[in-house]
Amino acid sequence: VQGSPPTHPELLDHLASTFVASGWDVKHLLRRFVLSATFRQAAGAAPELDPGNELYSVGPSLRLPAEMLRDQVLLDARQLGERIGGASVKPYQPAGLWKEKSGHVYVADQGEGVHRRSLYTIWKRTSPPPAMLILDAAKRDVCVVQRHSTQSPLQVLLFWNDPQYVEAARALAEDLLRSYDDDRVRLSEAFLRLTSRRPHMSEVATLLALLEDLRADYRAAPEDAMAALAVGQRPVPDDLDPIELACWSLLAATLFSHHAVTTLR
């Protein structure tokens, strides 16, 4: 009632009538959308052609929900558990969680439980997972029609320090170090896996500079590298240089917080 009228009412009528004629076949309707020339054309902003974006030529940027972000990182690190069904699991959470509310202390699972999909994470409504709340998940104590989406430094710190993401970054780093010998190739493959595109030259230059800084820091303080590798349950491999592994782990964690990884365009 309060919105703007559609710009193409005849198109809507046509799509609605063909949708009904197909027997309410949702897949058929979606197939028509994605195979259309309109859907497949470039989505760059064109203010001179569509100043008010009334034709929806450019969609809004949307940060992935908390559960999708966690699952995506675990999938890209090849840690995500594929088993379907079963009891709730307890992934990594801050020490002392639940103690003030119930007297019971939260203890993370061992093995598969910390890497299962967020769908299976146990949820105590009086003490929800802090990592999920930082990424704007609903508390589930009341019904929420639409989640708020925020951008804060605390979210970046989560990707850099939370055991779930630190361990995933190390798993990704191990895979890169074993699979490729060249730094540029490693960066390109990591970026492609996380963002579905190759990095721009400026992004490669920035990440290579970060990598050299990390190498200098960890070579000066190897004990810091070992401390970084001790986070999580994943054992430290014997076949990789711990300095290199720590550097690439932190670089992978940095990529986790990249706008191209966390935001859907």
mmCIF file of C-alpha atoms in Angstrom:
data_model
loop_
_atom_site.group_PDB
_atom_site.id
_atom_site.type_symbol
_atom_site.label_atom_id
_atom_site.label_comp_id
_atom_site.label_asym_id
_atom_site.label_seq_id
_atom_site.Cartn_x
_atom_site.Cartn_y
_atom_site.Cartn_z
ATOM 1 C CA VAL A 1 0.000 0.000 0.000
ATOM 2 C CA GLN A 2 2.804 2.414 0.887
ATOM 3 C CA GLY A 3 5.359 1.218 -1.655
ATOM 4 C CA SER A 4 6.058 2.383 -5.181
ATOM 5 C CA PRO A 5 4.088 0.787 -8.015
ATOM 6 C CA PRO A 6 5.959 -1.774 -10.169
ATOM 7 C CA THR A 7 7.821 -0.397 -13.167
ATOM 8 C CA HIS A 8 6.841 -3.337 -15.392
ATOM 9 C CA PRO A 9 3.332 -4.539 -14.430
ATOM 10 C CA GLU A 10 2.846 -6.372 -17.730
ATOM 11 C CA LEU A 11 5.985 -8.420 -17.093
ATOM 12 C CA LEU A 12 4.748 -9.344 -13.630
ATOM 13 C CA ASP A 13 1.380 -10.391 -15.045
ATOM 14 C CA HIS A 14 3.098 -12.529 -17.676
ATOM 15 C CA LEU A 15 5.396 -14.228 -15.154
ATOM 16 C CA ALA A 16 2.499 -14.841 -12.763
ATOM 17 C CA SER A 17 0.284 -16.369 -15.452
ATOM 18 C CA THR A 18 3.043 -18.641 -16.785
ATOM 19 C CA PHE A 19 3.907 -19.647 -13.224
ATOM 20 C CA VAL A 20 0.330 -20.775 -12.619
ATOM 21 C CA ALA A 21 0.182 -22.468 -16.050
ATOM 22 C CA SER A 22 3.325 -24.474 -15.232
ATOM 23 C CA GLY A 23 1.586 -25.985 -12.227
ATOM 24 C CA TRP A 24 3.308 -23.652 -9.750
ATOM 25 C CA ASP A 25 6.692 -25.087 -10.785
ATOM 26 C CA VAL A 26 9.172 -22.990 -8.781
ATOM 27 C CA LYS A 27 12.233 -24.531 -10.437
ATOM 28 C CA HIS A 28 10.838 -23.693 -13.867
ATOM 29 C CA LEU A 29 10.307 -20.076 -12.796
ATOM 30 C CA LEU A 30 13.811 -19.771 -11.354
ATOM 31 C CA ARG A 31 15.273 -21.320 -14.493
ATOM 32 C CA ARG A 32 13.547 -18.643 -16.585
ATOM 33 C CA PHE A 33 15.082 -15.956 -14.389
ATOM 34 C CA VAL A 34 18.679 -17.156 -14.455
ATOM 35 C CA LEU A 35 18.693 -18.001 -18.163
ATOM 36 C CA SER A 36 17.266 -14.643 -19.202
ATOM 37 C CA ALA A 37 19.450 -12.048 -20.902
ATOM 38 C CA THR A 38 18.489 -9.565 -18.190
ATOM 39 C CA PHE A 39 19.848 -11.751 -15.410
ATOM 40 C CA ARG A 40 23.087 -12.532 -17.255
ATOM 41 C CA GLN A 41 24.036 -8.979 -18.178
ATOM 42 C CA ALA A 42 26.598 -6.952 -16.247
ATOM 43 C CA ALA A 43 25.366 -5.511 -12.954
ATOM 44 C CA GLY A 44 27.567 -2.437 -12.799
ATOM 45 C CA ALA A 45 26.045 0.813 -11.571
ATOM 46 C CA ALA A 46 24.662 3.012 -14.361
ATOM 47 C CA PRO A 47 23.269 6.171 -12.728
ATOM 48 C CA GLU A 48 22.924 7.908 -16.081
ATOM 49 C CA LEU A 49 20.573 5.146 -17.303
ATOM 50 C CA ASP A 50 18.787 4.304 -14.066
ATOM 51 C CA PRO A 51 19.372 7.143 -11.578
ATOM 52 C CA GLY A 52 16.931 5.876 -8.960
ATOM 53 C CA ASN A 53 17.792 2.199 -9.462
ATOM 54 C CA GLU A 54 14.121 1.632 -10.180
ATOM 55 C CA LEU A 55 15.027 -1.125 -12.610
ATOM 56 C CA TYR A 56 17.109 -2.892 -9.935
ATOM 57 C CA SER A 57 20.141 -2.873 -12.185
ATOM 58 C CA VAL A 58 22.357 -3.104 -9.090
ATOM 59 C CA GLY A 59 21.496 -5.199 -6.079
ATOM 60 C CA PRO A 60 22.423 -4.145 -2.525
ATOM 61 C CA SER A 61 25.504 -5.515 -0.810
ATOM 62 C CA LEU A 62 24.508 -7.968 1.893
ATOM 63 C CA ARG A 63 26.816 -9.363 4.527
ATOM 64 C CA LEU A 64 26.397 -13.101 4.919
ATOM 65 C CA PRO A 65 24.480 -14.211 8.030
ATOM 66 C CA ALA A 66 26.474 -15.490 10.987
ATOM 67 C CA GLU A 67 25.765 -19.167 10.320
ATOM 68 C CA MET A 68 26.675 -18.886 6.635
ATOM 69 C CA LEU A 69 29.921 -17.089 7.426
ATOM 70 C CA ARG A 70 31.041 -19.787 9.829
ATOM 71 C CA ASP A 71 30.006 -22.638 7.542
ATOM 72 C CA GLN A 72 31.637 -20.994 4.533
ATOM 73 C CA VAL A 73 34.961 -20.602 6.338
ATOM 74 C CA LEU A 74 34.880 -24.235 7.492
ATOM 75 C CA LEU A 75 33.988 -25.382 3.978
ATOM 76 C CA ASP A 76 36.781 -23.370 2.362
ATOM 77 C CA ALA A 77 39.216 -24.772 4.918
ATOM 78 C CA ARG A 78 37.895 -28.271 4.137
ATOM 79 C CA GLN A 79 36.899 -28.799 7.748
ATOM 80 C CA LEU A 80 33.104 -28.698 7.513
ATOM 81 C CA GLY A 81 31.498 -31.923 8.688
ATOM 82 C CA GLU A 82 29.240 -33.437 6.038
ATOM 83 C CA ARG A 83 27.206 -35.773 8.248
ATOM 84 C CA ILE A 84 23.497 -34.975 8.260
ATOM 85 C CA GLY A 85 21.351 -35.265 11.367
ATOM 86 C CA GLY A 86 22.191 -36.217 14.906
ATOM 87 C CA ALA A 87 22.321 -34.514 18.277
ATOM 88 C CA SER A 88 23.362 -30.921 18.882
ATOM 89 C CA VAL A 89 27.082 -30.242 19.122
ATOM 90 C CA LYS A 90 29.269 -27.870 21.111
ATOM 91 C CA PRO A 91 31.804 -26.002 18.985
ATOM 92 C CA TYR A 92 34.416 -23.615 20.382
ATOM 93 C CA GLN A 93 33.069 -21.012 22.811
ATOM 94 C CA PRO A 94 34.692 -18.661 25.378
ATOM 95 C CA ALA A 95 35.786 -20.217 28.647
ATOM 96 C CA GLY A 96 33.248 -19.981 31.473
ATOM 97 C CA LEU A 97 30.200 -19.773 29.205
ATOM 98 C CA TRP A 98 26.933 -20.788 30.959
ATOM 99 C CA LYS A 99 28.566 -20.757 34.417
ATOM 100 C CA GLU A 100 26.893 -17.563 35.612
ATOM 101 C CA LYS A 101 23.459 -18.611 34.337
ATOM 102 C CA SER A 102 23.200 -22.238 35.379
ATOM 103 C CA GLY A 103 26.381 -23.254 37.183
ATOM 104 C CA HIS A 104 27.186 -25.692 34.377
ATOM 105 C CA VAL A 105 30.386 -24.951 32.476
ATOM 106 C CA TYR A 106 30.357 -25.171 28.708
ATOM 107 C CA VAL A 107 32.856 -27.746 27.413
ATOM 108 C CA ALA A 108 33.532 -27.888 23.682
ATOM 109 C CA ASP A 109 33.259 -31.204 21.880
ATOM 110 C CA GLN A 110 36.279 -33.055 20.605
ATOM 111 C CA GLY A 111 36.790 -33.930 16.953
ATOM 112 C CA GLU A 112 33.853 -33.722 14.559
ATOM 113 C CA GLY A 113 31.592 -31.768 16.903
ATOM 114 C CA VAL A 114 33.530 -28.508 16.582
ATOM 115 C CA HIS A 115 33.331 -28.585 12.768
ATOM 116 C CA ARG A 116 29.702 -29.457 12.103
ATOM 117 C CA ARG A 117 27.331 -27.047 10.398
ATOM 118 C CA SER A 118 26.063 -24.163 12.505
ATOM 119 C CA LEU A 119 22.584 -25.681 12.201
ATOM 120 C CA TYR A 120 23.642 -28.285 14.789
ATOM 121 C CA THR A 121 25.193 -25.887 17.322
ATOM 122 C CA ILE A 122 23.557 -26.191 20.721
ATOM 123 C CA TRP A 123 21.810 -22.946 21.653
ATOM 124 C CA LYS A 124 21.056 -21.838 25.180
ATOM 125 C CA ARG A 125 18.675 -18.897 24.838
ATOM 126 C CA THR A 126 19.744 -17.356 28.138
ATOM 127 C CA SER A 127 23.387 -17.586 27.050
ATOM 128 C CA PRO A 128 23.629 -17.737 23.235
ATOM 129 C CA PRO A 129 26.956 -18.246 21.417
ATOM 130 C CA PRO A 130 28.837 -14.921 21.643
ATOM 131 C CA ALA A 131 30.520 -15.389 18.258
ATOM 132 C CA MET A 132 27.116 -15.647 16.592
ATOM 133 C CA LEU A 133 25.844 -12.530 18.342
ATOM 134 C CA ILE A 134 28.910 -10.563 17.205
ATOM 135 C CA LEU A 135 27.941 -11.476 13.639
ATOM 136 C CA ASP A 136 24.351 -10.286 14.267
ATOM 137 C CA ALA A 137 22.597 -13.601 14.772
ATOM 138 C CA ALA A 138 19.291 -13.389 16.632
ATOM 139 C CA LYS A 139 19.232 -14.430 20.293
ATOM 140 C CA ARG A 140 16.187 -16.656 19.639
ATOM 141 C CA ASP A 141 14.487 -15.569 22.858
ATOM 142 C CA VAL A 142 11.930 -13.651 20.779
ATOM 143 C CA CYS A 143 10.770 -13.877 17.177
ATOM 144 C CA VAL A 144 12.826 -11.688 14.825
ATOM 145 C CA VAL A 145 11.359 -10.906 11.412
ATOM 146 C CA GLN A 146 14.564 -9.464 9.960
ATOM 147 C CA ARG A 147 18.074 -9.425 11.378
ATOM 148 C CA HIS A 148 20.110 -6.271 11.618
ATOM 149 C CA SER A 149 23.386 -6.241 9.733
ATOM 150 C CA THR A 150 26.287 -4.269 11.171
ATOM 151 C CA GLN A 151 29.955 -3.726 10.386
ATOM 152 C CA SER A 152 32.228 -3.431 13.406
ATOM 153 C CA PRO A 153 35.908 -3.935 14.318
ATOM 154 C CA LEU A 154 34.808 -6.618 16.772
ATOM 155 C CA GLN A 155 33.758 -8.820 13.844
ATOM 156 C CA VAL A 156 37.238 -8.574 12.316
ATOM 157 C CA LEU A 157 38.817 -9.390 15.676
ATOM 158 C CA LEU A 158 36.587 -12.461 15.819
ATOM 159 C CA PHE A 159 38.020 -13.790 12.545
ATOM 160 C CA TRP A 160 41.549 -13.130 13.785
ATOM 161 C CA ASN A 161 41.262 -14.546 17.310
ATOM 162 C CA ASP A 162 38.344 -16.952 17.745
ATOM 163 C CA PRO A 163 39.652 -20.563 17.897
ATOM 164 C CA GLN A 164 37.098 -21.672 15.311
ATOM 165 C CA TYR A 165 38.448 -19.289 12.681
ATOM 166 C CA VAL A 166 42.097 -19.455 13.763
ATOM 167 C CA GLU A 167 42.067 -23.239 13.422
ATOM 168 C CA ALA A 168 40.263 -23.012 10.064
ATOM 169 C CA ALA A 169 42.869 -20.513 8.868
ATOM 170 C CA ARG A 170 45.631 -22.938 9.829
ATOM 171 C CA ALA A 171 43.903 -25.785 7.977
ATOM 172 C CA LEU A 172 43.695 -23.605 4.874
ATOM 173 C CA ALA A 173 47.334 -22.559 5.278
ATOM 174 C CA GLU A 174 48.465 -26.191 5.539
ATOM 175 C CA ASP A 175 46.630 -27.026 2.331
ATOM 176 C CA LEU A 176 48.180 -24.077 0.490
ATOM 177 C CA LEU A 177 51.720 -24.838 1.674
ATOM 178 C CA ARG A 178 51.466 -28.493 0.661
ATOM 179 C CA SER A 179 49.807 -27.838 -2.697
ATOM 180 C CA TYR A 180 51.780 -24.885 -4.109
ATOM 181 C CA ASP A 181 55.380 -23.651 -4.009
ATOM 182 C CA ASP A 182 54.997 -20.042 -5.150
ATOM 183 C CA ASP A 183 53.645 -17.297 -2.881
ATOM 184 C CA ARG A 184 51.693 -15.603 -5.652
ATOM 185 C CA VAL A 185 50.064 -18.854 -6.677
ATOM 186 C CA ARG A 186 49.148 -19.604 -3.075
ATOM 187 C CA LEU A 187 47.574 -16.169 -2.695
ATOM 188 C CA SER A 188 45.680 -16.498 -5.941
ATOM 189 C CA GLU A 189 44.336 -19.953 -5.092
ATOM 190 C CA ALA A 190 43.333 -18.919 -1.566
ATOM 191 C CA PHE A 191 41.561 -15.834 -2.876
ATOM 192 C CA LEU A 192 39.767 -17.862 -5.529
ATOM 193 C CA ARG A 193 38.605 -20.439 -2.998
ATOM 194 C CA LEU A 194 37.288 -17.813 -0.589
ATOM 195 C CA THR A 195 35.813 -15.265 -3.007
ATOM 196 C CA SER A 196 35.244 -17.179 -6.275
ATOM 197 C CA ARG A 197 37.482 -14.731 -8.140
ATOM 198 C CA ARG A 198 41.162 -14.032 -8.654
ATOM 199 C CA PRO A 199 42.696 -11.164 -6.664
ATOM 200 C CA HIS A 200 43.452 -7.819 -8.288
ATOM 201 C CA MET A 201 47.081 -6.752 -8.642
ATOM 202 C CA SER A 202 46.684 -4.220 -5.834
ATOM 203 C CA GLU A 203 45.294 -6.910 -3.539
ATOM 204 C CA VAL A 204 48.192 -9.247 -4.348
ATOM 205 C CA ALA A 205 50.721 -6.491 -3.621
ATOM 206 C CA THR A 206 49.079 -5.692 -0.279
ATOM 207 C CA LEU A 207 48.918 -9.336 0.793
ATOM 208 C CA LEU A 208 52.525 -10.026 -0.242
ATOM 209 C CA ALA A 209 53.659 -7.037 1.803
ATOM 210 C CA LEU A 210 51.687 -8.356 4.779
ATOM 211 C CA LEU A 211 53.267 -11.781 4.317
ATOM 212 C CA GLU A 212 56.787 -10.333 4.410
ATOM 213 C CA ASP A 213 55.960 -8.349 7.564
ATOM 214 C CA LEU A 214 54.627 -11.493 9.235
ATOM 215 C CA ARG A 215 57.754 -13.435 8.314
ATOM 216 C CA ALA A 216 59.973 -10.753 9.801
ATOM 217 C CA ASP A 217 57.927 -10.652 13.011
ATOM 218 C CA TYR A 218 57.745 -14.409 13.534
ATOM 219 C CA ARG A 219 61.413 -14.968 12.686
ATOM 220 C CA ALA A 220 62.272 -12.422 15.359
ATOM 221 C CA ALA A 221 59.948 -14.117 17.866
ATOM 222 C CA PRO A 222 59.481 -17.817 16.937
ATOM 223 C CA GLU A 223 57.772 -18.471 20.255
ATOM 224 C CA ASP A 224 54.890 -16.276 19.066
ATOM 225 C CA ALA A 225 54.541 -18.466 16.003
ATOM 226 C CA MET A 226 54.344 -21.601 18.137
ATOM 227 C CA ALA A 227 51.760 -19.954 20.396
ATOM 228 C CA ALA A 228 49.642 -19.078 17.365
ATOM 229 C CA LEU A 229 49.805 -22.664 16.109
ATOM 230 C CA ALA A 230 48.719 -24.035 19.489
ATOM 231 C CA VAL A 231 45.195 -22.598 19.177
ATOM 232 C CA GLY A 232 42.484 -25.218 18.715
ATOM 233 C CA GLN A 233 42.502 -29.001 18.694
ATOM 234 C CA ARG A 234 44.216 -29.446 15.332
ATOM 235 C CA PRO A 235 47.697 -30.950 15.799
ATOM 236 C CA VAL A 236 50.686 -29.038 14.477
ATOM 237 C CA PRO A 237 52.136 -30.893 11.463
ATOM 238 C CA ASP A 238 55.760 -32.005 11.483
ATOM 239 C CA ASP A 239 56.304 -31.639 7.736
ATOM 240 C CA LEU A 240 55.831 -27.853 7.548
ATOM 241 C CA ASP A 241 57.985 -24.963 8.720
ATOM 242 C CA PRO A 242 56.168 -23.531 11.783
ATOM 243 C CA ILE A 243 57.201 -19.970 10.868
ATOM 244 C CA GLU A 244 55.751 -20.287 7.367
ATOM 245 C CA LEU A 245 52.661 -22.027 8.691
ATOM 246 C CA ALA A 246 52.041 -19.290 11.255
ATOM 247 C CA CYS A 247 52.489 -16.591 8.607
ATOM 248 C CA TRP A 248 50.093 -18.174 6.154
ATOM 249 C CA SER A 249 47.614 -18.938 8.918
ATOM 250 C CA LEU A 250 47.408 -15.297 9.917
ATOM 251 C CA LEU A 251 47.220 -14.261 6.288
ATOM 252 C CA ALA A 252 44.324 -16.696 5.772
ATOM 253 C CA ALA A 253 42.562 -15.284 8.837
ATOM 254 C CA THR A 254 43.007 -11.830 7.318
ATOM 255 C CA LEU A 255 41.334 -13.043 4.141
ATOM 256 C CA PHE A 256 38.422 -14.380 6.209
ATOM 257 C CA SER A 257 37.612 -10.784 7.199
ATOM 258 C CA HIS A 258 37.970 -9.429 3.655
ATOM 259 C CA HIS A 259 34.918 -7.603 2.353
ATOM 260 C CA ALA A 260 34.833 -9.867 -0.703
ATOM 261 C CA VAL A 261 34.518 -12.915 1.560
ATOM 262 C CA THR A 262 31.954 -11.666 4.061
ATOM 263 C CA THR A 263 29.721 -9.729 1.681
ATOM 264 C CA LEU A 264 27.380 -11.020 -0.992
ATOM 265 C CA ARG A 265 27.126 -8.946 -4.172
#
